[in-house]
Short mmCIF file of C-alpha atoms and ligand atoms in Angstrom, two decimals:
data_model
loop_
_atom_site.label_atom_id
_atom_site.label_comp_id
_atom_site.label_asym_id
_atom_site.label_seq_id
_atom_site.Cartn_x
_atom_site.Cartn_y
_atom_site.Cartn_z
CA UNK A 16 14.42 -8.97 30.65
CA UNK A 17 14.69 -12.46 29.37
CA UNK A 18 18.16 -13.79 29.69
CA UNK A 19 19.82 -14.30 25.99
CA UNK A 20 19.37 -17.74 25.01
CA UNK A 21 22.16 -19.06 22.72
CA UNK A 22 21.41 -18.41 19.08
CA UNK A 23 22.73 -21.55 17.47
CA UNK A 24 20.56 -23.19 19.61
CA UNK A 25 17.23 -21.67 18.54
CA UNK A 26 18.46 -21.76 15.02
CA UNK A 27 18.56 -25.62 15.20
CA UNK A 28 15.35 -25.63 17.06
CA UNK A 29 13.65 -24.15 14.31
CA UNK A 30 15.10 -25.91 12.13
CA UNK A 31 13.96 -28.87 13.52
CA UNK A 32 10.42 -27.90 13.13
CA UNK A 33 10.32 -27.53 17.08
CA UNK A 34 8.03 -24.35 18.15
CA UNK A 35 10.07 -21.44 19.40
CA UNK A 36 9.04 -20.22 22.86
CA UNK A 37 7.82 -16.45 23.42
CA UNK A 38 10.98 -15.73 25.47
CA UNK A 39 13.05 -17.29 22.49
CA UNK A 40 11.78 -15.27 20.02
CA UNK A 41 11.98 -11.78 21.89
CA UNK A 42 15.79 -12.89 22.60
CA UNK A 43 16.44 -13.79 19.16
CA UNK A 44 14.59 -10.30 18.28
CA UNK A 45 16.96 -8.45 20.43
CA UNK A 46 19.82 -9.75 18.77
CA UNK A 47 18.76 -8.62 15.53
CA UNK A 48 18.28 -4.72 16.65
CA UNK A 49 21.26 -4.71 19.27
CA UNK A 50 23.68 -6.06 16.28
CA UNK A 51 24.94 -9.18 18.60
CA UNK A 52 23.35 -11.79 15.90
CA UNK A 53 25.10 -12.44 13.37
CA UNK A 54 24.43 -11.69 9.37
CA UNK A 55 24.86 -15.58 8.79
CA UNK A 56 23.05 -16.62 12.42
CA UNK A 57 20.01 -14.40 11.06
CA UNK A 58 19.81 -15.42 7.41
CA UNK A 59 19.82 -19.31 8.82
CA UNK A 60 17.20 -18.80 11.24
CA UNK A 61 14.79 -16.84 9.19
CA UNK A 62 15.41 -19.85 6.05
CA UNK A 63 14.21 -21.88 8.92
CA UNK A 64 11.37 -20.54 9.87
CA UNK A 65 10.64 -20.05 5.77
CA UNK A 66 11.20 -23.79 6.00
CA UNK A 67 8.69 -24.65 8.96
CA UNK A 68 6.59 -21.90 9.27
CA UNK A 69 5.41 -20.68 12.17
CA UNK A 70 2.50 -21.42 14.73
CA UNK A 71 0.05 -18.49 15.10
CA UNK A 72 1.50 -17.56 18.30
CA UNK A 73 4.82 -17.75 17.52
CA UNK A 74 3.71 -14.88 15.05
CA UNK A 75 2.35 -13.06 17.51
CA UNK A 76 5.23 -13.53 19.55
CA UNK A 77 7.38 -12.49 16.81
CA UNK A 78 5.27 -9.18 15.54
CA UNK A 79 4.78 -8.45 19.15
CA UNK A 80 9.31 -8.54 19.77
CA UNK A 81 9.30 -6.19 16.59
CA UNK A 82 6.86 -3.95 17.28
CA UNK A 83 8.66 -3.14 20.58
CA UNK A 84 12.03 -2.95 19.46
CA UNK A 85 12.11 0.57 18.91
CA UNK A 86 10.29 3.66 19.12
CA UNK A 87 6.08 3.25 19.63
CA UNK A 88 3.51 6.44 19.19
CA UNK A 89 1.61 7.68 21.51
CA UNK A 90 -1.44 9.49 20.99
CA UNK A 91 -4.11 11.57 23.29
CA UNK A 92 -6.72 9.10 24.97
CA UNK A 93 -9.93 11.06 23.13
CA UNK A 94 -8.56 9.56 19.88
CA UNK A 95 -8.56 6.22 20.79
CA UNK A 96 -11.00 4.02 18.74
CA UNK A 97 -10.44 6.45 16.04
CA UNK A 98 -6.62 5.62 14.56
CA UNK A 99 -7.13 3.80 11.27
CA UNK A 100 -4.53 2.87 8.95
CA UNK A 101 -4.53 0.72 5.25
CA UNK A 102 -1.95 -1.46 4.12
CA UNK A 103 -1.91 -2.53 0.69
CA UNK A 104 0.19 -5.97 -0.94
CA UNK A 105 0.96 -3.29 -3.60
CA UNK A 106 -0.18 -3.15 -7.66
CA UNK A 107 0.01 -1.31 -10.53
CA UNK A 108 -1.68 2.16 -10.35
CA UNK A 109 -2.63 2.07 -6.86
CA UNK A 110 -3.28 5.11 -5.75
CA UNK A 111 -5.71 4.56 -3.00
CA UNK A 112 -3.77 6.19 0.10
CA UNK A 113 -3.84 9.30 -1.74
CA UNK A 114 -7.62 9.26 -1.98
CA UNK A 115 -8.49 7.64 0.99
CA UNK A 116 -6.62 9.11 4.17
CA UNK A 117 -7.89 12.19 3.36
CA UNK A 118 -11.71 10.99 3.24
CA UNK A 119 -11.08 9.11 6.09
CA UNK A 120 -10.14 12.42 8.57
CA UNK A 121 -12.71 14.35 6.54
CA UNK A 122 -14.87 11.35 8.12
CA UNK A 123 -13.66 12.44 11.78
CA UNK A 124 -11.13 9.29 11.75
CA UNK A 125 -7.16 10.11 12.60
CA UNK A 126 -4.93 8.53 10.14
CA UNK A 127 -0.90 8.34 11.02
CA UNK A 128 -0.60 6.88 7.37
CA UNK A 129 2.84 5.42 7.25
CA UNK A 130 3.45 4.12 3.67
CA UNK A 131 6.72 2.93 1.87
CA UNK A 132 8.53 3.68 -1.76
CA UNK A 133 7.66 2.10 -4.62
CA UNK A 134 10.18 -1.27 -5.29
CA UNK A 135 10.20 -3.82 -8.43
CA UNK A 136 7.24 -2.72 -10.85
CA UNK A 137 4.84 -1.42 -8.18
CA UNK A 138 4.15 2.20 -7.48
CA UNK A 139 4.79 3.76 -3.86
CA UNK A 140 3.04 6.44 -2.39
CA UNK A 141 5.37 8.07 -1.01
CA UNK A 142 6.88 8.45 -4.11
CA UNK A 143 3.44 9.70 -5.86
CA UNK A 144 3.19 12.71 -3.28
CA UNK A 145 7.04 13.73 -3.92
CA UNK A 146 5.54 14.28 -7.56
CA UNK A 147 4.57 17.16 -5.65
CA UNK A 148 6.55 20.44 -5.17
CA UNK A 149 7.33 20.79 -1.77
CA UNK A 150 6.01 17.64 -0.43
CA UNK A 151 7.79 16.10 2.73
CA UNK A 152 7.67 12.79 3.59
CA UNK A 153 10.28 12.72 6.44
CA UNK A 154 9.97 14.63 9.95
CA UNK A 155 13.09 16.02 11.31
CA UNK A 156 14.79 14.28 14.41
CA UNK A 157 14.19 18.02 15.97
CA UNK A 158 10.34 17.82 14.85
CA UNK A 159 10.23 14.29 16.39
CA UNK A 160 11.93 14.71 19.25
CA UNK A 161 11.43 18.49 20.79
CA UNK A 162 10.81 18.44 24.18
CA UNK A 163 9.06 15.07 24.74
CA UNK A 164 10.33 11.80 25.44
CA UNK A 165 12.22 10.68 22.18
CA UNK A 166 10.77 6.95 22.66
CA UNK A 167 7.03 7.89 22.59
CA UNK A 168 5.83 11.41 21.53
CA UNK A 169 5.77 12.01 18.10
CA UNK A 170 4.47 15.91 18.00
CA UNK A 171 5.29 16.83 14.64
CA UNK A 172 2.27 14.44 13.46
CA UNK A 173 0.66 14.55 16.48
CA UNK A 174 0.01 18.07 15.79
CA UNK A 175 -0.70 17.42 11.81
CA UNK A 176 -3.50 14.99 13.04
CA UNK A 177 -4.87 17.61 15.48
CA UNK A 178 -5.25 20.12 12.71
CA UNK A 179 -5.57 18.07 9.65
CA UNK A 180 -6.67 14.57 10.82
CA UNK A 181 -4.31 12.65 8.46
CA UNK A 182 -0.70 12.11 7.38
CA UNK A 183 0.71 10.46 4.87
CA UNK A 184 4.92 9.42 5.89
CA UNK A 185 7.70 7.33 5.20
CA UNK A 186 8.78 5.51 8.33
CA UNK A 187 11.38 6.83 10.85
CA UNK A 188 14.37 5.43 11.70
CA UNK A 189 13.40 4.81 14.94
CA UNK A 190 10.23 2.66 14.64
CA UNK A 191 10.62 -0.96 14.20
CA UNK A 192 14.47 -1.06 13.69
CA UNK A 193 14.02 -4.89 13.56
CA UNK A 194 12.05 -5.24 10.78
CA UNK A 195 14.84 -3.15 8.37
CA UNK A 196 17.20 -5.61 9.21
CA UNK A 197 14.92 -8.42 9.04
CA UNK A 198 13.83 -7.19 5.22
CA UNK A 199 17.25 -6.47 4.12
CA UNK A 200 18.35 -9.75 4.77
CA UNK A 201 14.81 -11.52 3.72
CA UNK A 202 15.57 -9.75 0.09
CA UNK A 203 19.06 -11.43 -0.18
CA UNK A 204 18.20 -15.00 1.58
CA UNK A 205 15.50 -15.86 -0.88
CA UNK A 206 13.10 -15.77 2.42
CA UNK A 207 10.88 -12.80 1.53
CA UNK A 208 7.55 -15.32 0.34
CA UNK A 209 7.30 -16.58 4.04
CA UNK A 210 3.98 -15.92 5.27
CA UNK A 211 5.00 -15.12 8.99
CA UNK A 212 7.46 -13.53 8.13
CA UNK A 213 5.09 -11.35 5.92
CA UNK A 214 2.72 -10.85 8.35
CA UNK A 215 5.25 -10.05 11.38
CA UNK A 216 6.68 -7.82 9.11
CA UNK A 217 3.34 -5.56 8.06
CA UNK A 218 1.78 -6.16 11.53
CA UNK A 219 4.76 -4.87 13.98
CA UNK A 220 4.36 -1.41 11.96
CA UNK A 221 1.13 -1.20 12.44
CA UNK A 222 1.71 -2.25 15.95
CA UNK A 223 3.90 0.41 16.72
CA UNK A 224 1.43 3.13 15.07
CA UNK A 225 -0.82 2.17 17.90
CA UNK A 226 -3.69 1.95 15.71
CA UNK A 227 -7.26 0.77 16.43
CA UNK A 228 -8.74 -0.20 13.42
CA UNK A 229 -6.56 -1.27 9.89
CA UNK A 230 -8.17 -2.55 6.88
CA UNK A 231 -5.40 -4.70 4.46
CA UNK A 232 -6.05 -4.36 0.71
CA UNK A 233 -4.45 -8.13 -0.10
CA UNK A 234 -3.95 -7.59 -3.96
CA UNK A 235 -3.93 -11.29 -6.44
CA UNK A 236 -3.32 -11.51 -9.78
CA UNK A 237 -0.21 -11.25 -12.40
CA UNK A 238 0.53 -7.68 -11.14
CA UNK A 239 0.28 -8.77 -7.80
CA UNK A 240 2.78 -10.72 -4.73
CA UNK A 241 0.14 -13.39 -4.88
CA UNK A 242 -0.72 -14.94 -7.73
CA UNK A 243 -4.08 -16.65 -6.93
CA UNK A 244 -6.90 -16.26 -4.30
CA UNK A 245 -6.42 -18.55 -2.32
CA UNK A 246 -2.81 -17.62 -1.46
CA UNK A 247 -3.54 -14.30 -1.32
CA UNK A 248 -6.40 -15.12 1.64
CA UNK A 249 -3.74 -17.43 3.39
CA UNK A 250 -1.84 -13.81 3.69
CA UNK A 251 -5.03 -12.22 4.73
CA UNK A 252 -6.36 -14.94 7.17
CA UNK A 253 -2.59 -15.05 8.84
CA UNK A 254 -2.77 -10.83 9.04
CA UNK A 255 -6.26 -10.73 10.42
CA UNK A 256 -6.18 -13.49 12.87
CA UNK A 257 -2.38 -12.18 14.15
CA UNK A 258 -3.84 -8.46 14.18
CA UNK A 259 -6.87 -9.07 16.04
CA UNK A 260 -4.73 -10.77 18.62
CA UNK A 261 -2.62 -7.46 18.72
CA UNK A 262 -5.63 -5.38 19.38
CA UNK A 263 -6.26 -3.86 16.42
CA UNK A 264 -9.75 -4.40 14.36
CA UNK A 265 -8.57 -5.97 11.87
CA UNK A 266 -10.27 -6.88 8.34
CA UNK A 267 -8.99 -7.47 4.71
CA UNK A 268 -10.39 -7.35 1.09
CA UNK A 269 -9.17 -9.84 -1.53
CA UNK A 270 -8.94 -7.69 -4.78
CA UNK A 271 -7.85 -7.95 -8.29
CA UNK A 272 -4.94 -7.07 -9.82
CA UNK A 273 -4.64 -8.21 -13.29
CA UNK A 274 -5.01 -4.54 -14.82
CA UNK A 275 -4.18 -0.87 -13.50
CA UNK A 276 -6.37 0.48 -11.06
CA UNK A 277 -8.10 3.40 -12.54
CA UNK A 278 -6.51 4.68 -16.21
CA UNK A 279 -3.63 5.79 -14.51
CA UNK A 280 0.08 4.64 -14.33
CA UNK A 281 3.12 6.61 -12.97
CA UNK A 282 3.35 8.71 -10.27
CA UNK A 283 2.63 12.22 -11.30
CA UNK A 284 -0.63 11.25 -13.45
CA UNK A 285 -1.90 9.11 -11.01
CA UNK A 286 -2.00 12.13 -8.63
CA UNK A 287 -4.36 14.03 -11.10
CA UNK A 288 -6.38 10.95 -10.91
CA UNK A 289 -6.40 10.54 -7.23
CA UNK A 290 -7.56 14.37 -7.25
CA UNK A 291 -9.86 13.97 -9.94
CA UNK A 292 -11.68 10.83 -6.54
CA UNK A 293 -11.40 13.42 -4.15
CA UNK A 294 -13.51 15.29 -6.42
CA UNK A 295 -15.82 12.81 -6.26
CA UNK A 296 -15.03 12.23 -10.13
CA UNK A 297 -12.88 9.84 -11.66
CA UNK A 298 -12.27 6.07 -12.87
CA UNK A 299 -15.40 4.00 -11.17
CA UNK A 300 -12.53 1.09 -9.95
CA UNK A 301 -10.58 3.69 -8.52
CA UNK A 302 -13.73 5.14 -6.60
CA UNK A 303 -15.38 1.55 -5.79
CA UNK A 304 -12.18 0.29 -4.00
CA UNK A 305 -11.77 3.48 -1.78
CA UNK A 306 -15.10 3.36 -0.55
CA UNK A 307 -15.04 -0.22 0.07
CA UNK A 308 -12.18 -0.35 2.33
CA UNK A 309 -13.29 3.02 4.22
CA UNK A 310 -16.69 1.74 4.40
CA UNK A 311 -14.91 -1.10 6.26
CA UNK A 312 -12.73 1.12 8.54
CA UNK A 313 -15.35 3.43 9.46
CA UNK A 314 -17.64 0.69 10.32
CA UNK A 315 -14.72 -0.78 12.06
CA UNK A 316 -14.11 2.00 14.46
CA UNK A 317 -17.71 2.74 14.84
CA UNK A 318 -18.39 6.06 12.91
CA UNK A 319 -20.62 3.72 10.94
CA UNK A 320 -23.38 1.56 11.85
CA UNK A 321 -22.01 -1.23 8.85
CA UNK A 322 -19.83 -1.48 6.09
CA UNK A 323 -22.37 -0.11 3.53
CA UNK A 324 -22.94 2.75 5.91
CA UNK A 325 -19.63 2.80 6.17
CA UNK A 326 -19.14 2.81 2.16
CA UNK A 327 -21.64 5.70 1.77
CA UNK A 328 -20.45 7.96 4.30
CA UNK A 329 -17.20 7.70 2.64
CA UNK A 330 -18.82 8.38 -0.73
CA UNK A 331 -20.39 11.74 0.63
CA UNK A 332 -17.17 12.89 1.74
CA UNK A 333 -15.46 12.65 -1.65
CA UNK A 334 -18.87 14.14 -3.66
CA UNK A 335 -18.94 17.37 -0.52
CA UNK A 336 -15.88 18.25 -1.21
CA UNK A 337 -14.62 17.76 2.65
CA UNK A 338 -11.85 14.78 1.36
CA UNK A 339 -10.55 17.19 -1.07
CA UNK A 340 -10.31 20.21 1.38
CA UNK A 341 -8.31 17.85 3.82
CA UNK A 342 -6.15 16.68 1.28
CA UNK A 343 -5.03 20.29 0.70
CA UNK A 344 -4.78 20.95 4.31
CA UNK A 345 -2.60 17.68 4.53
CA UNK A 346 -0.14 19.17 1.48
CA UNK A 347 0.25 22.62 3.65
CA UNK A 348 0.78 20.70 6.50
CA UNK A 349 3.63 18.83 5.09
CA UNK A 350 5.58 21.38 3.20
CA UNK A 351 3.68 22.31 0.05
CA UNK A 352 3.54 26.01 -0.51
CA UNK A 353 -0.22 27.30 0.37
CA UNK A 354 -0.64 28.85 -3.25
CA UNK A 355 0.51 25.19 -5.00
CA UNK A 356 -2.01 22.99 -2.21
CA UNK A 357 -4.83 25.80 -3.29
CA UNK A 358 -3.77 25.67 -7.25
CA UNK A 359 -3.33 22.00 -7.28
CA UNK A 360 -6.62 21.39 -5.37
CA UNK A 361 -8.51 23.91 -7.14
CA UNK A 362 -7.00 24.05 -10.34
CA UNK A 363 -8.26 22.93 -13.93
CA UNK A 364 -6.69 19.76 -15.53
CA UNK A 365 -3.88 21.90 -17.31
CA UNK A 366 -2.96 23.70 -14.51
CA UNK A 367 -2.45 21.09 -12.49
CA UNK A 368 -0.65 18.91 -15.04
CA UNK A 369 2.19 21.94 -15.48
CA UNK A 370 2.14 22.35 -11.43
CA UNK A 371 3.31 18.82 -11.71
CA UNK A 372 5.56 18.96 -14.53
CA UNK A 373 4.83 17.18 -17.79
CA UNK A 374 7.13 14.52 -19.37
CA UNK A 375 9.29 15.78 -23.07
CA UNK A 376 7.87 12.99 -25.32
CA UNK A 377 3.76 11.67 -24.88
CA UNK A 378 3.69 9.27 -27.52
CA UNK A 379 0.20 7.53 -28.15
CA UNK A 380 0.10 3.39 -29.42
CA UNK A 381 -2.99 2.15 -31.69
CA UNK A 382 -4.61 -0.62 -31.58
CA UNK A 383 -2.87 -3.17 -34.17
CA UNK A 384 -6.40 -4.46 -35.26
CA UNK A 385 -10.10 -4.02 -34.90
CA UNK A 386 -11.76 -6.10 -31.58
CA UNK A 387 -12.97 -5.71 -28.32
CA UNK A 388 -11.21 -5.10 -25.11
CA UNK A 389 -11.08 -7.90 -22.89
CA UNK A 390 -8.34 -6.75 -20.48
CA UNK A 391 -5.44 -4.54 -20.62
CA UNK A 392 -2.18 -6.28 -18.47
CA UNK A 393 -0.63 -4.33 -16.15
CA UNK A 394 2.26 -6.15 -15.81
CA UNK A 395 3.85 -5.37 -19.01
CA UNK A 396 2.77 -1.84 -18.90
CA UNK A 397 4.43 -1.45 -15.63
CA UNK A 398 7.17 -3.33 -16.81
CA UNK A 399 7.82 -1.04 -19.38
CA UNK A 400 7.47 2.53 -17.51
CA UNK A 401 9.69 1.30 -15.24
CA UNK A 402 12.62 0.91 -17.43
CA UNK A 403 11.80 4.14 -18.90
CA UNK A 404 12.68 5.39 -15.44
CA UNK A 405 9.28 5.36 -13.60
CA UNK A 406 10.27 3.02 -11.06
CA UNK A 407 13.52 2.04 -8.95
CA UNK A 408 15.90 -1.18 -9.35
CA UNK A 409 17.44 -0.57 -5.96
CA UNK A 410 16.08 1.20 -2.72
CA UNK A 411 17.51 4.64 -2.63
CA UNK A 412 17.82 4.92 -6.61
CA UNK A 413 15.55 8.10 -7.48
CA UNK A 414 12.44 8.09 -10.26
CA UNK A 415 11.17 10.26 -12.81
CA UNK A 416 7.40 11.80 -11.75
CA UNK A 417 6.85 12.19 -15.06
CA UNK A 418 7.19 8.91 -16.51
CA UNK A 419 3.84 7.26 -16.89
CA UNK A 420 0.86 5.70 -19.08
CA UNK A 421 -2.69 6.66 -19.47
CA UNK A 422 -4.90 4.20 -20.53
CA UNK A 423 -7.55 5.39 -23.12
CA UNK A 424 -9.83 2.69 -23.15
CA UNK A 425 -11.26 0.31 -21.12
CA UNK A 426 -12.73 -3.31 -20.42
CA UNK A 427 -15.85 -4.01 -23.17
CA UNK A 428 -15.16 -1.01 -25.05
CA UNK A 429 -14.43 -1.31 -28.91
CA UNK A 430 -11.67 -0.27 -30.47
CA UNK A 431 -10.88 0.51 -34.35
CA UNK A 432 -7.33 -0.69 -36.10
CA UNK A 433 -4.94 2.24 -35.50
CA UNK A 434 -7.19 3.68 -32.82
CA UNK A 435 -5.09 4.83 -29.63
CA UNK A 436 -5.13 2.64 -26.74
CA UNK A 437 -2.03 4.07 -24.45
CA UNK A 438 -0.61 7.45 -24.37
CA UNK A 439 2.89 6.95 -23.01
CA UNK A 440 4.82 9.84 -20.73
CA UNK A 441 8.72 9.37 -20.79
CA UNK A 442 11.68 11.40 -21.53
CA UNK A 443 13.64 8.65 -23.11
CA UNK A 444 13.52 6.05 -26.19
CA UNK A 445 10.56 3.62 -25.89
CA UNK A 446 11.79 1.51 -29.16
CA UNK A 447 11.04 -1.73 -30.65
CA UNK A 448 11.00 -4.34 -27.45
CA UNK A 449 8.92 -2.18 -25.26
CA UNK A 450 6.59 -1.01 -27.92
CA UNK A 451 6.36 -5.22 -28.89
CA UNK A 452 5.84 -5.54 -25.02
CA UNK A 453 3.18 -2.22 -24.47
CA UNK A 454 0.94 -4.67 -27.63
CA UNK A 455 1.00 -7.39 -25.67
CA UNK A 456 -0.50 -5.89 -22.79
CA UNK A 457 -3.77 -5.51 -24.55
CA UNK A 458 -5.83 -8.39 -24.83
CA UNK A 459 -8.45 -8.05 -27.77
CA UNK A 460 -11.75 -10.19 -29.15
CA UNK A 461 -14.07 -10.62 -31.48
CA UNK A 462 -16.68 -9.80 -29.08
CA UNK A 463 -17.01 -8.22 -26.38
CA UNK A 464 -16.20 -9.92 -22.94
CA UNK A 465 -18.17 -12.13 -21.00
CA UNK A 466 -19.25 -10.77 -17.06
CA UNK A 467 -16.53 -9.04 -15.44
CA UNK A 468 -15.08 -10.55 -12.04
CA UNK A 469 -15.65 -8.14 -9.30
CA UNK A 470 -12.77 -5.82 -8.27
CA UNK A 471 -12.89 -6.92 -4.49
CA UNK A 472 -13.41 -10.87 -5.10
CA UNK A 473 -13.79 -11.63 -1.09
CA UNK A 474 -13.73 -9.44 2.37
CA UNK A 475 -12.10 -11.67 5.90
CA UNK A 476 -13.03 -10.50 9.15
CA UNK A 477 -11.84 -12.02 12.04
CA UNK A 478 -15.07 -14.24 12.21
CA UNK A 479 -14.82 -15.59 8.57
CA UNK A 480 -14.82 -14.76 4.83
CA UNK A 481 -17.66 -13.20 2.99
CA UNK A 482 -17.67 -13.16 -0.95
CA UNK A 483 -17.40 -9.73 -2.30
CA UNK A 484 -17.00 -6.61 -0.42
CA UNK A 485 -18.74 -6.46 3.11
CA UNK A 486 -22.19 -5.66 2.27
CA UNK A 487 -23.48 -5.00 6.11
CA UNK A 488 -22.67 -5.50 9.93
CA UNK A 489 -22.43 -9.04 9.20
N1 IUR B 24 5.63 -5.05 2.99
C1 IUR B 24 6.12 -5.13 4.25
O1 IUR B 24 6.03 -4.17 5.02
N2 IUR B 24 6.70 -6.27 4.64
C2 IUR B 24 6.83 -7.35 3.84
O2 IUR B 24 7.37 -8.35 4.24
C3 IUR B 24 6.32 -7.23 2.53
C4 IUR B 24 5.74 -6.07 2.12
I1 IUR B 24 6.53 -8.83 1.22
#
């Protein structure tokens, strides 16, 4: 072990714009998870590295010190190549993990999915699946630990992925301790827009999942961390370079996220729409951006010969009905009663929406005049469900499944005056302001709107940046 160097030390280093030393950083790492840094000594050195950035290495260095300061997985050597994982900046309506890890085993991949709650005005899976009955997201310390090694075997979803091939849960405890206190105090020193920081943070997850292949969905837009495309690829370059580094095939798709993916919004509807993709139905946005990053994963881990390959394989396995079978064999596996997987799965619309619960007041908004849809905002509509409860001002605060929008229109489509645009799901008062707000969120014309901008703007792979999604083995 590296002997402790003094912290005030590497704090001034750093903030004199002076690279930090491997050694350094794992020592400054092991004061964060063994308590002996200070609140103040950790706030000041992660300002300065905010400040100054960080060389490549010294992110590597630094997701490399998190990753290993606490528990890793271990998985059986046949499955190696095969662990594949998605990360996404987070948006408004995403409900790709829902669609996608189960598609992904139905594909013969193994997906540990470890995903995160829902925070400000975007949606978190985790908190889509407890819409649910039944549905855990957590492992008991028992489950984790029984009879193996507590710092490496993991048979509770080593077992799922045997059976299943997928999992979708929140993250233990044990598994990168660093990066909870890192965030914590990144959230309350103004430090959370640093890009290594960003990237150690996402990356030492990953790094503990032992995955081989990830595929980051880097979201710009209004609704989205990054406003433009060209900081959103800074992100995505930074991720991809540091995870290839880490040994993990590593690409990422630039993608919109100026409106709702799919029609939508709120955790309970939006996991009748991810059923209605596993059906091989559903929004085309929704369907387009599930295939695209699969097509990239399976093509990334080899079950594919490219990414279109990649895509269409993917594609099959929602239209067969194999993605939808797993997804029911992932719900039994983690705590849904058998009849509710098989009722939810197989179920018509209405039977699935009263599985789920259905919110006391669905109040519908027309159009205020005549025109032409050129966009509807998400922002403001996920403003807006949030206050009615949908989402969560503080971590740990609890949300309302049933809170949500569905969009009833869509980009080019022509509306009437007084025609319904938004059918709102809440259990409280909407009144004036959020109505006022809901109207802004739909942008009208006179005619209808020029060429839409692709969903997925730009794909980087470790070699470079391609417009568009990956169209190949390039
Ligand atoms: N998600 C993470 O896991 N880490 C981060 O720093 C951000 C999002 I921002």
């Amino acid at each position: 072990m590296d002997a402790p160097t003094p912290l005030p030390s590497l704090i001034r280093k750093k903030r004199d714009g002076e690279r930090l030393e491997d050694a350094e950083i794992r020592s400054f790492v092991r004061g964060v998870t063994e308590g002996t840094a200070q609140q103040g000594q950790i706030g000041a050195m992660l300002m300065a590295i905010r400040l100054q950035g960080m060389e490549e290495g010294e992110t590597l260095a630094l997701t490399q010190a998190m990753a290993s300061s606490g528990r890793t997985l271990a998985w059986p050597p046949a499955w190696h190549g095969l662990l594949v994982d998605k990360h996404s900046t987070g948006g408004v309506g995403d409900k790709v993990s829902l669609a996608l890890a189960p598609a992904l085993a139905a594909c013969g991949c193994k997906v540990p999915m470890i995903s995160g709650r829902g925070l400000g005005h975007t949606g978190g899976t985790l908190d889509k699946l407890e819409a649910i009955p039944g549905f855990r997201v957590s492992q008991s310390p028992e489950e984790v630990t029984a009879g193996a090694p507590p710092r490496h075997r993991c048979p509770q979803m080593q077992h799922i992925l045997a059976r299943v091939g997928c999992c979708i849960v929140g993250q233990s405890a044990e598994l990168v301790p660093a990066d909870r206190v890192l965030y914590g105090l990144r959230d309350v020193t103004a430090t959370v827009d640093s890009l290594p920081l960003i990237t150690a943070s996402i990356l030492s997850k990953k790094a503990a999942e032992r995955l081989s292949a990830l595929v980051l969905d880097v979201k710009f837009g209004e609704a989205a961390l990054y406003p433009t495309q060209e900081s959103a690829r800074e992100l995505a370059q930074s991720l991809v370079q540091v995870g290839t580094h880490l040994g993990i095939r590593t690409a990422a798709l630039l993608t919109r996220m100026e409106q709702p993916l799919g029609r939508a919004v709120g955790n309970a509807l939006e996991v009748l729409e991810a059923l209605e993709c596993l059906e091989g139905a559903g929004p085309p946005d929704l369907r387009h951006l599930v295939t695209a990053l699969g097509g990239v994963l399976l093509w990334q881990c080899g079950l594919a010969a490219g990414a279109e390959q990649g895509r269409e394989r993917l594609a099959r396995a929602l239209d067969d009905g194999s993605a939808l079978a797993t997804f029911e064999a992932m719900l039994g596996a983690q705590g849904v009663p058998p009849d509710t997987a098989r009722d939810l799965c197989a179920g018509t619309p209405a039977q699935r929406r009263q599985l789920l619960g259905e919110a006391k007041v669905c109040e519908e908004l027309p159009a205020p005049q005549e025109g032409w849809v050129q966009q509807v905002r998400a922002l403001p509509v996920a403003r807006v469900l949030h206050g009615l409860g949908a989402g969560r001002a503080r971590a740990g605060d609890p949300v309302n499944p049933r809170v949500g929008a569905e969009l009833l229109v869509g980009t080019g489509q022509h509306l009437r005056a007084g025609q319904p645009w938004l059918r709102v799901h809440h259990e409280g008062t909407l009144g004036a302001e959020g109505r006022r707000e809901l109207q802004d969120a739909l942008r009208l014309g006179p005619e209808p709107p020029q060429d839409q901008p692709p969903l997925v703007a730009e794909t980087i792979l470790p070699s470079g940046s391609l417009p568009g999604p990956c169209r190949d083995s390039q």
